[in-house]
PDB file of C-alpha atoms in Angstrom:
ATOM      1  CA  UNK A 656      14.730  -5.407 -25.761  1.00 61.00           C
ATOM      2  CA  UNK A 657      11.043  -5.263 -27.029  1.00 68.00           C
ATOM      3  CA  UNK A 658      11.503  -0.989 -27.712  1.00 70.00           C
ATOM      4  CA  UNK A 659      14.815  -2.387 -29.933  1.00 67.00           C
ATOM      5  CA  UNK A 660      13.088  -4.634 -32.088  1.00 65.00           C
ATOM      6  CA  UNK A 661      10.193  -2.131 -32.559  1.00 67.00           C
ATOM      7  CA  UNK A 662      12.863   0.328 -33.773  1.00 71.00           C
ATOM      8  CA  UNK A 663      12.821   0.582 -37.676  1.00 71.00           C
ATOM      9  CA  UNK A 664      16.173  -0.899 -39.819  1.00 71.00           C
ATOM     10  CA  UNK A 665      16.838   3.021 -40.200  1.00 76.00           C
ATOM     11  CA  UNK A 666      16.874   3.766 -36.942  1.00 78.00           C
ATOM     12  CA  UNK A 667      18.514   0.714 -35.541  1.00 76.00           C
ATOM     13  CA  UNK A 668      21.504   1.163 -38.280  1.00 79.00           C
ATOM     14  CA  UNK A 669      21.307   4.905 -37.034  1.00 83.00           C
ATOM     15  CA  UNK A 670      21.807   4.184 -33.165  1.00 81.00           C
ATOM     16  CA  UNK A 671      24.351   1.440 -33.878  1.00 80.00           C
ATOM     17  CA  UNK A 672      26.519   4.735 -36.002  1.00 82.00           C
ATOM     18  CA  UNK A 673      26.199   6.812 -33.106  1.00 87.00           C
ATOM     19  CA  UNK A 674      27.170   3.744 -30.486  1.00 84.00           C
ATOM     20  CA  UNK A 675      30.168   2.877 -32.525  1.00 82.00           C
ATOM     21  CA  UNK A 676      31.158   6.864 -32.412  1.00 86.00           C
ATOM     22  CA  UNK A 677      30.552   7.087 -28.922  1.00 88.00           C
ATOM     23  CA  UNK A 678      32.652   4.169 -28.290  1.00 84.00           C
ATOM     24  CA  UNK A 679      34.945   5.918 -30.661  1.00 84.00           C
ATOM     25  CA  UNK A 680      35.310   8.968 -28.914  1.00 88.00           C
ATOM     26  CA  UNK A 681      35.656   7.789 -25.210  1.00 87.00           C
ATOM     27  CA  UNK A 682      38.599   5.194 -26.476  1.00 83.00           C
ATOM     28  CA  UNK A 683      39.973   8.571 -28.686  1.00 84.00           C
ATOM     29  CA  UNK A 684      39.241  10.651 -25.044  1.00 87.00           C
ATOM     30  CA  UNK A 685      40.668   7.870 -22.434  1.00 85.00           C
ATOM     31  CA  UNK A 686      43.856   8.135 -24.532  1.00 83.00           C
ATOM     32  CA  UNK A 687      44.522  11.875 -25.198  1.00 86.00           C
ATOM     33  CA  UNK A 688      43.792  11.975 -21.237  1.00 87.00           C
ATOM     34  CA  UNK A 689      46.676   8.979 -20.338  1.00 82.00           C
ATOM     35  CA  UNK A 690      48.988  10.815 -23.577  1.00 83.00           C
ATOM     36  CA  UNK A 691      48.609  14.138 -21.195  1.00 86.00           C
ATOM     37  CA  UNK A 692      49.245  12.328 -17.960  1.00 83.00           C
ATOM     38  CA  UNK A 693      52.401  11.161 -19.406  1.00 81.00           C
ATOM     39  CA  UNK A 694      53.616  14.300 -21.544  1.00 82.00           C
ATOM     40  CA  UNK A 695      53.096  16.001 -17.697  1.00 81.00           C
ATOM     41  CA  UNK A 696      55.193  12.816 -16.293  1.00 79.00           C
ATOM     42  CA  UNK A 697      58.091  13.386 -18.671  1.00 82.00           C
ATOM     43  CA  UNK A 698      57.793  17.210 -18.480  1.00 80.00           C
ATOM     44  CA  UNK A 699      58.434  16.496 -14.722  1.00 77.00           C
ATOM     45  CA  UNK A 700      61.507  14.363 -15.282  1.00 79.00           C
ATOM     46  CA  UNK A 701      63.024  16.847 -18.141  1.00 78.00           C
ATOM     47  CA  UNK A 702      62.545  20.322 -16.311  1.00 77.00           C
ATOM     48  CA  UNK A 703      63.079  18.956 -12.985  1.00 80.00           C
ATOM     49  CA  UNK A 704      64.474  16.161 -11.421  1.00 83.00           C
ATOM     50  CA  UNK A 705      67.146  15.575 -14.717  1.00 87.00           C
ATOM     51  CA  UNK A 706      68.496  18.952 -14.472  1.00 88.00           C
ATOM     52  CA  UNK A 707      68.879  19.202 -10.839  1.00 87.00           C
ATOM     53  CA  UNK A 708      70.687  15.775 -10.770  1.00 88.00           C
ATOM     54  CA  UNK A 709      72.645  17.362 -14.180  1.00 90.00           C
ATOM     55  CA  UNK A 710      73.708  20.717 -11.968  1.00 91.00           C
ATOM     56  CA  UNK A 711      74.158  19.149  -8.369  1.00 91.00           C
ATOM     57  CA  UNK A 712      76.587  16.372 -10.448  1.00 91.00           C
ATOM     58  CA  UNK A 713      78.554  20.012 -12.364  1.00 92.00           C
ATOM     59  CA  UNK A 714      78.981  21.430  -8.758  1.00 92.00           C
ATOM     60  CA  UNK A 715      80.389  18.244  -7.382  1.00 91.00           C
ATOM     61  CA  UNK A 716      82.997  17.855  -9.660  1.00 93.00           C
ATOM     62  CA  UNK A 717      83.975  21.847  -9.823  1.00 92.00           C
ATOM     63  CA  UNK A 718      84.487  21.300  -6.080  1.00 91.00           C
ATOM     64  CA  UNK A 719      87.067  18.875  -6.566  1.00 91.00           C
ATOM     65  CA  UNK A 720      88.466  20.965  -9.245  1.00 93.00           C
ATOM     66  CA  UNK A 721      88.042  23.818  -7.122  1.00 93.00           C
ATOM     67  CA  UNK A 722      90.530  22.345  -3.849  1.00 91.00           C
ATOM     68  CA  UNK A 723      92.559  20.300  -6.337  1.00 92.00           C
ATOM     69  CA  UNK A 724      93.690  23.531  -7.655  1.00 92.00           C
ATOM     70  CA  UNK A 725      93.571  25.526  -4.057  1.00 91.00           C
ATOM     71  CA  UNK A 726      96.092  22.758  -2.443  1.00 91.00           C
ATOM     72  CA  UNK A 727      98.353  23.126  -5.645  1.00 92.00           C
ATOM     73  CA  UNK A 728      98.718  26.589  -4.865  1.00 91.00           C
ATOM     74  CA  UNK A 729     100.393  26.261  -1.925  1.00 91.00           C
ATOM     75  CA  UNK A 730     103.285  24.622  -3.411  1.00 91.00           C
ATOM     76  CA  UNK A 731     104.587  27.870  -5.522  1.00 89.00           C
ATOM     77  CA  UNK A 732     105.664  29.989  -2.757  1.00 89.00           C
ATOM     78  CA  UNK A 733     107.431  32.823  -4.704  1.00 87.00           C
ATOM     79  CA  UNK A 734     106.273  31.615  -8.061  1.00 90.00           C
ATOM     80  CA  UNK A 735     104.235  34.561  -8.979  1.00 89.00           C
ATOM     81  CA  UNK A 736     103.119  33.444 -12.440  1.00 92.00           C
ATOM     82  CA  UNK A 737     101.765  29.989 -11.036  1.00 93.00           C
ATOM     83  CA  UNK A 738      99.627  31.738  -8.318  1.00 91.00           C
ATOM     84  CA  UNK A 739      98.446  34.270 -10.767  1.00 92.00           C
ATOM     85  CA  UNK A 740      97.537  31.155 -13.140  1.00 93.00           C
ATOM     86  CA  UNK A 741      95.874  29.136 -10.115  1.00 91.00           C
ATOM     87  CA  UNK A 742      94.141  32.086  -8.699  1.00 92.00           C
ATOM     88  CA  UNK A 743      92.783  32.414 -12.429  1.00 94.00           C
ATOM     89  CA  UNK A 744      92.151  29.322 -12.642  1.00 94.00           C
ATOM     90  CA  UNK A 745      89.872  29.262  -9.099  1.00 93.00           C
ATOM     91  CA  UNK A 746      88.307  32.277 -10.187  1.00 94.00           C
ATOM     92  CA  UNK A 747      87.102  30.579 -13.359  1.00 95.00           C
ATOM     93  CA  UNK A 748      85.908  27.273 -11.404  1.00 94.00           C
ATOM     94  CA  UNK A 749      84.472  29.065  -8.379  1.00 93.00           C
ATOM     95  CA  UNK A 750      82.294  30.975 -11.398  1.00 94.00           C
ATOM     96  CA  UNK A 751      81.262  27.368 -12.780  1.00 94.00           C
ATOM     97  CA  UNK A 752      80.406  26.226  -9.253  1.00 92.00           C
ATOM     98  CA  UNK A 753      77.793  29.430  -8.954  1.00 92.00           C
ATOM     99  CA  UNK A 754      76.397  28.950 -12.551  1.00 94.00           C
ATOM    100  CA  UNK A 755      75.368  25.614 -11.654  1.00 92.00           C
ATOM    101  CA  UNK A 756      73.768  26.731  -8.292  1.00 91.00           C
ATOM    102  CA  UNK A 757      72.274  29.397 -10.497  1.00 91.00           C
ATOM    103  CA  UNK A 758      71.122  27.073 -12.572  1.00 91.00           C
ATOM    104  CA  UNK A 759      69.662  24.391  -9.868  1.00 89.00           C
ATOM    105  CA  UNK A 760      67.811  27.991  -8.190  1.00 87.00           C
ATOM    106  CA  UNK A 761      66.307  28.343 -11.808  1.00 86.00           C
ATOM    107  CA  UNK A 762      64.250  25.041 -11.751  1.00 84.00           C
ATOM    108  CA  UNK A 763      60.915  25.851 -11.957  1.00 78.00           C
ATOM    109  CA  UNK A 764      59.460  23.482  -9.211  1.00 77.00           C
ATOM    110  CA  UNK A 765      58.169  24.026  -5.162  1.00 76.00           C
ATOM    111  CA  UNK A 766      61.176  22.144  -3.149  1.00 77.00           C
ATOM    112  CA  UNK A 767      59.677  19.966  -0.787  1.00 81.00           C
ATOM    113  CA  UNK A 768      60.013  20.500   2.983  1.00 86.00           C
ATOM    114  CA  UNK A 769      63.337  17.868   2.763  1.00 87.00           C
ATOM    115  CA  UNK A 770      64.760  18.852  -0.393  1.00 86.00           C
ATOM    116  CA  UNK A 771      64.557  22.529   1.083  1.00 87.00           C
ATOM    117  CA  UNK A 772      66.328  21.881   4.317  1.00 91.00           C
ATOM    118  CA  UNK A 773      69.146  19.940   2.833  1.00 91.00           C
ATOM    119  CA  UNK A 774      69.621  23.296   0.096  1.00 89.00           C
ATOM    120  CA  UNK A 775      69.864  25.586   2.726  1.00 91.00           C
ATOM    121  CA  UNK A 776      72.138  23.386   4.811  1.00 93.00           C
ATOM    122  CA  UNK A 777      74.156  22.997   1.282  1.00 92.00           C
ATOM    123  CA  UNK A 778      74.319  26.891   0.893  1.00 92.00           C
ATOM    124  CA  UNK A 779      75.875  27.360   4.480  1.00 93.00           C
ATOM    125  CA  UNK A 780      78.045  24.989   3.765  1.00 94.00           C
ATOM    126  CA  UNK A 781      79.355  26.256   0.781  1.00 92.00           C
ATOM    127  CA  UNK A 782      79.590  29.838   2.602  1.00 93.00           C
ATOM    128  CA  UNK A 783      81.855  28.675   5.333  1.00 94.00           C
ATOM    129  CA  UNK A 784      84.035  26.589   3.078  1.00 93.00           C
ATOM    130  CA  UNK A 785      84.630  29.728   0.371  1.00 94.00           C
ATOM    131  CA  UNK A 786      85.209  32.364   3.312  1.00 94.00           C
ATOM    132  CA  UNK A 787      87.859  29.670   4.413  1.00 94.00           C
ATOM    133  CA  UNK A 788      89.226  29.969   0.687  1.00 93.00           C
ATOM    134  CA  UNK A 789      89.238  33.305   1.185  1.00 94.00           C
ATOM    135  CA  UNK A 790      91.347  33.160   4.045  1.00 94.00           C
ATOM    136  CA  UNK A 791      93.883  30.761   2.520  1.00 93.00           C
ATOM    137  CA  UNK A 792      93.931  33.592  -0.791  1.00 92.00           C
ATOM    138  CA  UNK A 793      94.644  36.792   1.999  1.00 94.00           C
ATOM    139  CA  UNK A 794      97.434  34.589   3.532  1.00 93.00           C
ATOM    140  CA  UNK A 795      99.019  33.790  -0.193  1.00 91.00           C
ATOM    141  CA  UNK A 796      98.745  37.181  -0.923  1.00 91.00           C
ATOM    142  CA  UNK A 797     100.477  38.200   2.088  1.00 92.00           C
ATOM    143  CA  UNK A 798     103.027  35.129   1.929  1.00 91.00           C
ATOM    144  CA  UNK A 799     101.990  33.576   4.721  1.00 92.00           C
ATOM    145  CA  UNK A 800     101.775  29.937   3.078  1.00 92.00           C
ATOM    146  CA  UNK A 801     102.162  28.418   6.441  1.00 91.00           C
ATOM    147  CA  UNK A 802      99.111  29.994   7.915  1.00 93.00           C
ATOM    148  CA  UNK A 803      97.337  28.875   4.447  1.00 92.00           C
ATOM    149  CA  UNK A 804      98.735  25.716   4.600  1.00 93.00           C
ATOM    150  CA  UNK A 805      97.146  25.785   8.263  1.00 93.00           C
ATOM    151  CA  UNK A 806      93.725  26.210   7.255  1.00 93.00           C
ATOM    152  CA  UNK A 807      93.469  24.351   3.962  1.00 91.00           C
ATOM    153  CA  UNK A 808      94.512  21.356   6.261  1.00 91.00           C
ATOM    154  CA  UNK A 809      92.741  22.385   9.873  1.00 91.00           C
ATOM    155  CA  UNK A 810      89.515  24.042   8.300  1.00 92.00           C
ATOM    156  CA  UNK A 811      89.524  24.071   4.283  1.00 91.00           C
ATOM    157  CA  UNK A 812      89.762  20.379   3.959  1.00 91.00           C
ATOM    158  CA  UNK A 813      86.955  19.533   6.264  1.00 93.00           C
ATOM    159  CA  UNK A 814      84.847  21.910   5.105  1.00 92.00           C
ATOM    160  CA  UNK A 815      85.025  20.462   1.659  1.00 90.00           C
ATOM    161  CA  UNK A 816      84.471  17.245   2.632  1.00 92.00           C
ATOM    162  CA  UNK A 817      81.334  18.257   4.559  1.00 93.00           C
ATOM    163  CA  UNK A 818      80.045  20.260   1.394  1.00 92.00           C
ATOM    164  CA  UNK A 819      81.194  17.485  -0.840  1.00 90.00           C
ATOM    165  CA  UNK A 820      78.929  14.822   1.445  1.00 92.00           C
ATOM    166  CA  UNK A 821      75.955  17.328   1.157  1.00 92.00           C
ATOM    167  CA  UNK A 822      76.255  17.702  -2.366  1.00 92.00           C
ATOM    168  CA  UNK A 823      76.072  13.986  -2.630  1.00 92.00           C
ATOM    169  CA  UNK A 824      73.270  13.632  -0.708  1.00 92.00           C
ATOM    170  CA  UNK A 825      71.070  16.125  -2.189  1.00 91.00           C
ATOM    171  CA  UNK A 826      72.345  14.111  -5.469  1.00 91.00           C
ATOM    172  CA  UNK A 827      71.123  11.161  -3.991  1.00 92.00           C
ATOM    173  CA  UNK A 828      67.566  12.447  -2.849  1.00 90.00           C
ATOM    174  CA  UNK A 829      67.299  13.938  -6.587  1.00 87.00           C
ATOM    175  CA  UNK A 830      68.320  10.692  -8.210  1.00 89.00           C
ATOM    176  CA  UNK A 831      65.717   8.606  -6.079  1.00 89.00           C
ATOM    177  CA  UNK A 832      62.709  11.137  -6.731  1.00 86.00           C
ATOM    178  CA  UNK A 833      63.813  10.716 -10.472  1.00 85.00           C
ATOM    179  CA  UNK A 834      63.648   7.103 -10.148  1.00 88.00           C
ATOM    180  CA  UNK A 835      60.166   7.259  -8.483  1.00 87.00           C
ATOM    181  CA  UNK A 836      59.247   9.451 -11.468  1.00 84.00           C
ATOM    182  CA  UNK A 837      60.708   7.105 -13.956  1.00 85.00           C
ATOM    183  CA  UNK A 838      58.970   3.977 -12.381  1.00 88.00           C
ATOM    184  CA  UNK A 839      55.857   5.985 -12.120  1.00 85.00           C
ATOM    185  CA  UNK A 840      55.907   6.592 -15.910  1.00 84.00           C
ATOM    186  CA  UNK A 841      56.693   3.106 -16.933  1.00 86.00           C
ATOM    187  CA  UNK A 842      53.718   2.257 -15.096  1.00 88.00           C
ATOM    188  CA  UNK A 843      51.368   4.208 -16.128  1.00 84.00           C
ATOM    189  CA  UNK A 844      52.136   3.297 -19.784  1.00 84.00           C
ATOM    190  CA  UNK A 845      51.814  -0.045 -18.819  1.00 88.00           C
ATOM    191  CA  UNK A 846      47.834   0.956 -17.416  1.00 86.00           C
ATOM    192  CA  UNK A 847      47.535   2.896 -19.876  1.00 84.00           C
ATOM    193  CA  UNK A 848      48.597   0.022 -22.559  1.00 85.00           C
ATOM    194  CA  UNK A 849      46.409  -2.996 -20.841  1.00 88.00           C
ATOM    195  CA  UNK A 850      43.719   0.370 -20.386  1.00 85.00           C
ATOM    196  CA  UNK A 851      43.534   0.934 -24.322  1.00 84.00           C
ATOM    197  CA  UNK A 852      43.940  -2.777 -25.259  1.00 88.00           C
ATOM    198  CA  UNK A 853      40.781  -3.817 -22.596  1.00 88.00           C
ATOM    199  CA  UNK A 854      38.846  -0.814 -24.115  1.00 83.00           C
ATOM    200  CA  UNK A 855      39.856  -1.867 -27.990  1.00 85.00           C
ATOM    201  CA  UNK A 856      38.335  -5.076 -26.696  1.00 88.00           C
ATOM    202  CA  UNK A 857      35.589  -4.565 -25.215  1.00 86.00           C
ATOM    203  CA  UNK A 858      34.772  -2.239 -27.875  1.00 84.00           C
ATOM    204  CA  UNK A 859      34.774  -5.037 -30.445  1.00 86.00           C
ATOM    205  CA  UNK A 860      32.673  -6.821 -28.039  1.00 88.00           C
ATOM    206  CA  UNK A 861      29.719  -4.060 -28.021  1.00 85.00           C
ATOM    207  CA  UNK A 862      29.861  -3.769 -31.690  1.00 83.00           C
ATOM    208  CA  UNK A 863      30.146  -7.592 -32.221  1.00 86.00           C
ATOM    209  CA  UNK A 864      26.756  -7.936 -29.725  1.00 86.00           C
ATOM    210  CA  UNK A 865      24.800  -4.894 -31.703  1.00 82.00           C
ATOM    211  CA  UNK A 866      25.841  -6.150 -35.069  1.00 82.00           C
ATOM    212  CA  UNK A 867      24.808  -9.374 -33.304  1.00 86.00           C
ATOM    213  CA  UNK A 868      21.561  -7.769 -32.544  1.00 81.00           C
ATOM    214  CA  UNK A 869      20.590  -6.077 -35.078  1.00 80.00           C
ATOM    215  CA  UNK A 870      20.843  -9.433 -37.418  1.00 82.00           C
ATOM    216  CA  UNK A 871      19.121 -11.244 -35.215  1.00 80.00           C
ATOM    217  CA  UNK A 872      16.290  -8.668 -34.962  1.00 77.00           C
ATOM    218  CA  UNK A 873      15.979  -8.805 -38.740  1.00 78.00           C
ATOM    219  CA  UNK A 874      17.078 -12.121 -40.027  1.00 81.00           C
ATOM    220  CA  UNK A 875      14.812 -13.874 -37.383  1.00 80.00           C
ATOM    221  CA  UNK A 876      11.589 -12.093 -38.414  1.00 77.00           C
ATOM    222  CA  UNK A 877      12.326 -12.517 -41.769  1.00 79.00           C
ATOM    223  CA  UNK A 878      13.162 -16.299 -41.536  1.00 82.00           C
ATOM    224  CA  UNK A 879       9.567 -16.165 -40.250  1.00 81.00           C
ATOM    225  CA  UNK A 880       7.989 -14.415 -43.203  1.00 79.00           C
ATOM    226  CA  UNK A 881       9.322 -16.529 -45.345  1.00 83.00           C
ATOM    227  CA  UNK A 882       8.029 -19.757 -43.652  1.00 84.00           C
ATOM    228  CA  UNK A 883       4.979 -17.968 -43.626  1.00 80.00           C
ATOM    229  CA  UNK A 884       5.056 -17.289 -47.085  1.00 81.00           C
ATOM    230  CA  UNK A 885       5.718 -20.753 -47.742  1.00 86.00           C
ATOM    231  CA  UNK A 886       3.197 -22.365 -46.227  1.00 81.00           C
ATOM    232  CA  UNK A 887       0.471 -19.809 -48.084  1.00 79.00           C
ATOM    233  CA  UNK A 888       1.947 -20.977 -50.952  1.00 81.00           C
ATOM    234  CA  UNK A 889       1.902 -24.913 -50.377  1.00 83.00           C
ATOM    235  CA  UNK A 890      -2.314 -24.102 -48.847  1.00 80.00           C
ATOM    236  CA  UNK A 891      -1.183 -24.219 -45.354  1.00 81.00           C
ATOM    237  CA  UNK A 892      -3.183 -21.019 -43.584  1.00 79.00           C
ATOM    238  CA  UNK A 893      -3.425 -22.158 -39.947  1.00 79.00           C
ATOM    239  CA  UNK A 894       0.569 -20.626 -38.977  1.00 78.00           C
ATOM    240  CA  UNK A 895       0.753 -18.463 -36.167  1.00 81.00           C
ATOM    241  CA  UNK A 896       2.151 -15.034 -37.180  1.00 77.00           C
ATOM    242  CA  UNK A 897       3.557 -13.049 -34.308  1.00 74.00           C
ATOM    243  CA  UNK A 898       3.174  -9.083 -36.001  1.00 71.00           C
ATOM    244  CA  UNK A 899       3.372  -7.125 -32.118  1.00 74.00           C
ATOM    245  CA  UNK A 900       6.691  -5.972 -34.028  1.00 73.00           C
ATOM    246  CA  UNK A 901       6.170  -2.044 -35.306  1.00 73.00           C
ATOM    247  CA  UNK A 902       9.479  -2.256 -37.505  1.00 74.00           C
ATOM    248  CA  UNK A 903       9.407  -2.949 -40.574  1.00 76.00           C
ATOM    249  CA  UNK A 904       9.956  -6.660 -40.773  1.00 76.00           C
ATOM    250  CA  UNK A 905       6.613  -5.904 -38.033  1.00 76.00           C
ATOM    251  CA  UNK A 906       4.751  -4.595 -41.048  1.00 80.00           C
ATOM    252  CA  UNK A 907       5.658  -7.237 -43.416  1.00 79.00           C
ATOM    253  CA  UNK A 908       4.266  -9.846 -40.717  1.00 79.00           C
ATOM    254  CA  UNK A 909       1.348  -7.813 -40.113  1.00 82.00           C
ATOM    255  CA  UNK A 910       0.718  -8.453 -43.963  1.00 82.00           C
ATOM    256  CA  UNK A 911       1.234 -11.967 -44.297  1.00 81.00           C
ATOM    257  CA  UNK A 912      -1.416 -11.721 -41.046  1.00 82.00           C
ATOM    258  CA  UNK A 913      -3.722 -10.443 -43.427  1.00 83.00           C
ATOM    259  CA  UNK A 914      -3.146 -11.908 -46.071  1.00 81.00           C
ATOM    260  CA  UNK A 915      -3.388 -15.243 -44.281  1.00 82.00           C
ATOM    261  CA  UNK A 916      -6.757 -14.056 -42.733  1.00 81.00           C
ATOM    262  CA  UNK A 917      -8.155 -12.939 -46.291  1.00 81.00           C
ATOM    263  CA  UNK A 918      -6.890 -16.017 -47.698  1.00 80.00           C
ATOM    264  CA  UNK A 919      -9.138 -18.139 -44.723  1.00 82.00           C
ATOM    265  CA  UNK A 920     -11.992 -16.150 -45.300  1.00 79.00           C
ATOM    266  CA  UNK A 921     -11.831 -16.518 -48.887  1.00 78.00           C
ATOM    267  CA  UNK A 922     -11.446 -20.103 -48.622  1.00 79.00           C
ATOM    268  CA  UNK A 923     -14.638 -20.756 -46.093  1.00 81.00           C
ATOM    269  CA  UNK A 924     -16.410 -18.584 -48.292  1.00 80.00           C
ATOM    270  CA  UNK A 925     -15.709 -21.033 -51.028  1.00 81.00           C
ATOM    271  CA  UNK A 926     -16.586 -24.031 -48.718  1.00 84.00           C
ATOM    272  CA  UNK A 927     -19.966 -22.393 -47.455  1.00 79.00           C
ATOM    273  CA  UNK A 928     -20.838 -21.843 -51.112  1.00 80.00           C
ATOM    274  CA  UNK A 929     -19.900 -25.578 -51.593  1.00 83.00           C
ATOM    275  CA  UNK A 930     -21.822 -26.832 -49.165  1.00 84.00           C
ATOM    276  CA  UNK A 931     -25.173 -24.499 -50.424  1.00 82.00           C
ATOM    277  CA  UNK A 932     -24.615 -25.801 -53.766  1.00 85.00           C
ATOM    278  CA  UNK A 933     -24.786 -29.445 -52.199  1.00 81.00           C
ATOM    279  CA  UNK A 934     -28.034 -28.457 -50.191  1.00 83.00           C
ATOM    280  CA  UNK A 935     -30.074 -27.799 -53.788  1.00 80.00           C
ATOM    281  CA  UNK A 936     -29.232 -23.981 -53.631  1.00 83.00           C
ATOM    282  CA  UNK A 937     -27.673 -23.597 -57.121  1.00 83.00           C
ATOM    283  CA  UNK A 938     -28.091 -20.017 -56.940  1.00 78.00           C
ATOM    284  CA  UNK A 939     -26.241 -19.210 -53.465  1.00 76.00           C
ATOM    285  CA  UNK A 940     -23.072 -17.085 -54.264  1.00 75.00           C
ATOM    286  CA  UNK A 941     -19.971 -15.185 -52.543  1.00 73.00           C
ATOM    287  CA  UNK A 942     -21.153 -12.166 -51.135  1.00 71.00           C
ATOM    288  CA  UNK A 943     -18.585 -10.071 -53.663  1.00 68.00           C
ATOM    289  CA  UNK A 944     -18.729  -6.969 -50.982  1.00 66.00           C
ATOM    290  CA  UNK A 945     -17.180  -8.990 -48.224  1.00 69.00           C
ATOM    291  CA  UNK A 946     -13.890  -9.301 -50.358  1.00 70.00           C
ATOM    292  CA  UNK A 947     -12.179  -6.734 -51.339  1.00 68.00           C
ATOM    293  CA  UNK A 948     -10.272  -6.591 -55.140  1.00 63.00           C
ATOM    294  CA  UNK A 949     -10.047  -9.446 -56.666  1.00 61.00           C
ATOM    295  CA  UNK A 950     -10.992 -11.654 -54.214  1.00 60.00           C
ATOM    296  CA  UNK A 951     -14.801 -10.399 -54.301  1.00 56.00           C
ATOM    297  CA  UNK A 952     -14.753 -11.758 -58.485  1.00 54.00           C
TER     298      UNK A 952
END
């Protein structure tokens, strides 16, 4: 740390700024980064996994709708205003069943291999379940409610119940990856909590050891300076002053050094002048040149 202490007060308050804006910046950096991590975490959830649980959920329950209303049909042979009212009302649910698949096909995301398999599995089914709907409508329409009644309960009802199974098992597989996302989330804001909480520490650590520093790389000298001082001022000149320091409490030392020096040379001036005056040499005095400003009077 010897380049630190040479370092003057300017420049040590100066590089303890910048530190503390560093340290600023990389705690302000580390959390825009984790904020992003987790806006892309919920974006996931929202425009993905949500929606497709949200649609999947919309075509499960048209379905029922959907053969509630087909095996209701069958029971108004000759009723021409209840078929026309259950055929409208399979129209309109069949049309609810696609804008959900529609709207599942719009999710911006790459299916995974699985997810992909089971979709195209789902859209077969659904195929071979509505061209057996459309069998059971030609026979209605042709009054052949025994043959329909044949294949809603030979081909119809199995059908559904094989599309209704896939439907909740792609509902499944959506709900889990959205509970994977969910717990993913929750974790990362708990890393990214302990994360921002170690670095608020350890940043009031660093600045706690410079501030620490710098003091002690002032207050120290300083202390010293003064004792220094002191003892010039109670006639005690043989102190050792450490002034290797270039700062400026260094400079200050490097004074009382000379000072202290001056002050010794003065003083055995003063004794050698003393002891000429003893030997009979009345006239002997300070060399005035040697001392410079008052001191040479």
């Amino acid at each position: 740390m010897k380049w630190f202490q040479n370092l003057s007060i300017t420049r040590k308050l100066v590089l303890a700024f910048c530190i503390t804006c560093m340290i600023t910046l990389l705690m302000g950096g580390f959390s825009l980064w984790r904020m992003m991590l987790a806006n892309t975490q919920i974006e996931q959830i929202n425009s993905n996994w949500m929606p497709a649980v949200q649609q999947l959920g919309e075509m499960r329950a048209q379905l029922g709708e959907f053969r509630t209303y087909e095996q209701s049909q069958l029971n108004y042979q000759g009723n021409a205003e209840q078929l026309a009212d259950y055929d409208k009302r399979l129209a309109d649910t069949r049309g609810l069943i696609e804008a959900a698949e529609k709207a599942y096909d719009d999710i911006e995301t790459d299916y995974t291999a699985e997810e992909l398999a089971m979709y195209n599995k789902l859209k077969e089914q659904r195929s071979a379940y509505f061209e057996a709907h459309e069998r059971i409508a030609a026979a209605i329409a042709a009054d052949d409610f025994d043959g329909a009644r044949r294949i809603s309960s030979d081909e119809s009802r199995k059908l559904r119940r094989v599309l209704f199974d896939q439907l909740k098992l792609m509902s499944q597989y959506n709900q889990e990856q959205l509970a994977k996302d969910v717990a993913a989330s929750r974790l990362a804001y708990q890393r990214s909590l302990v994360a921002v909480i170690a670095g608020m520490v350890l940043s009031l650590v660093l600045a706690a050891l410079l501030g620490w520093a710098i003091i002690r790389s002032i207050v120290q000298p300083l202390g010293e300076a003064v004792r220094v001082a002191d003892d010039v001022a109670a006639g005690k000149l043989d102190r050792r002053i450490d002034a290797s320091r270039r700062d400026e409490v260094g400079k200050l030392l490097s004074s009382m050094q000379r000072m202290q020096a001056q002050l010794q040379a003065v003083i055995a001036a003063q004794q050698e002048m003393e002891r000429q005056h003893g030997a009979g040499i009345i006239s002997y005095r300070m060399d005035q040149g040697a001392f410079p400003g008052d001191y040479g009077v």
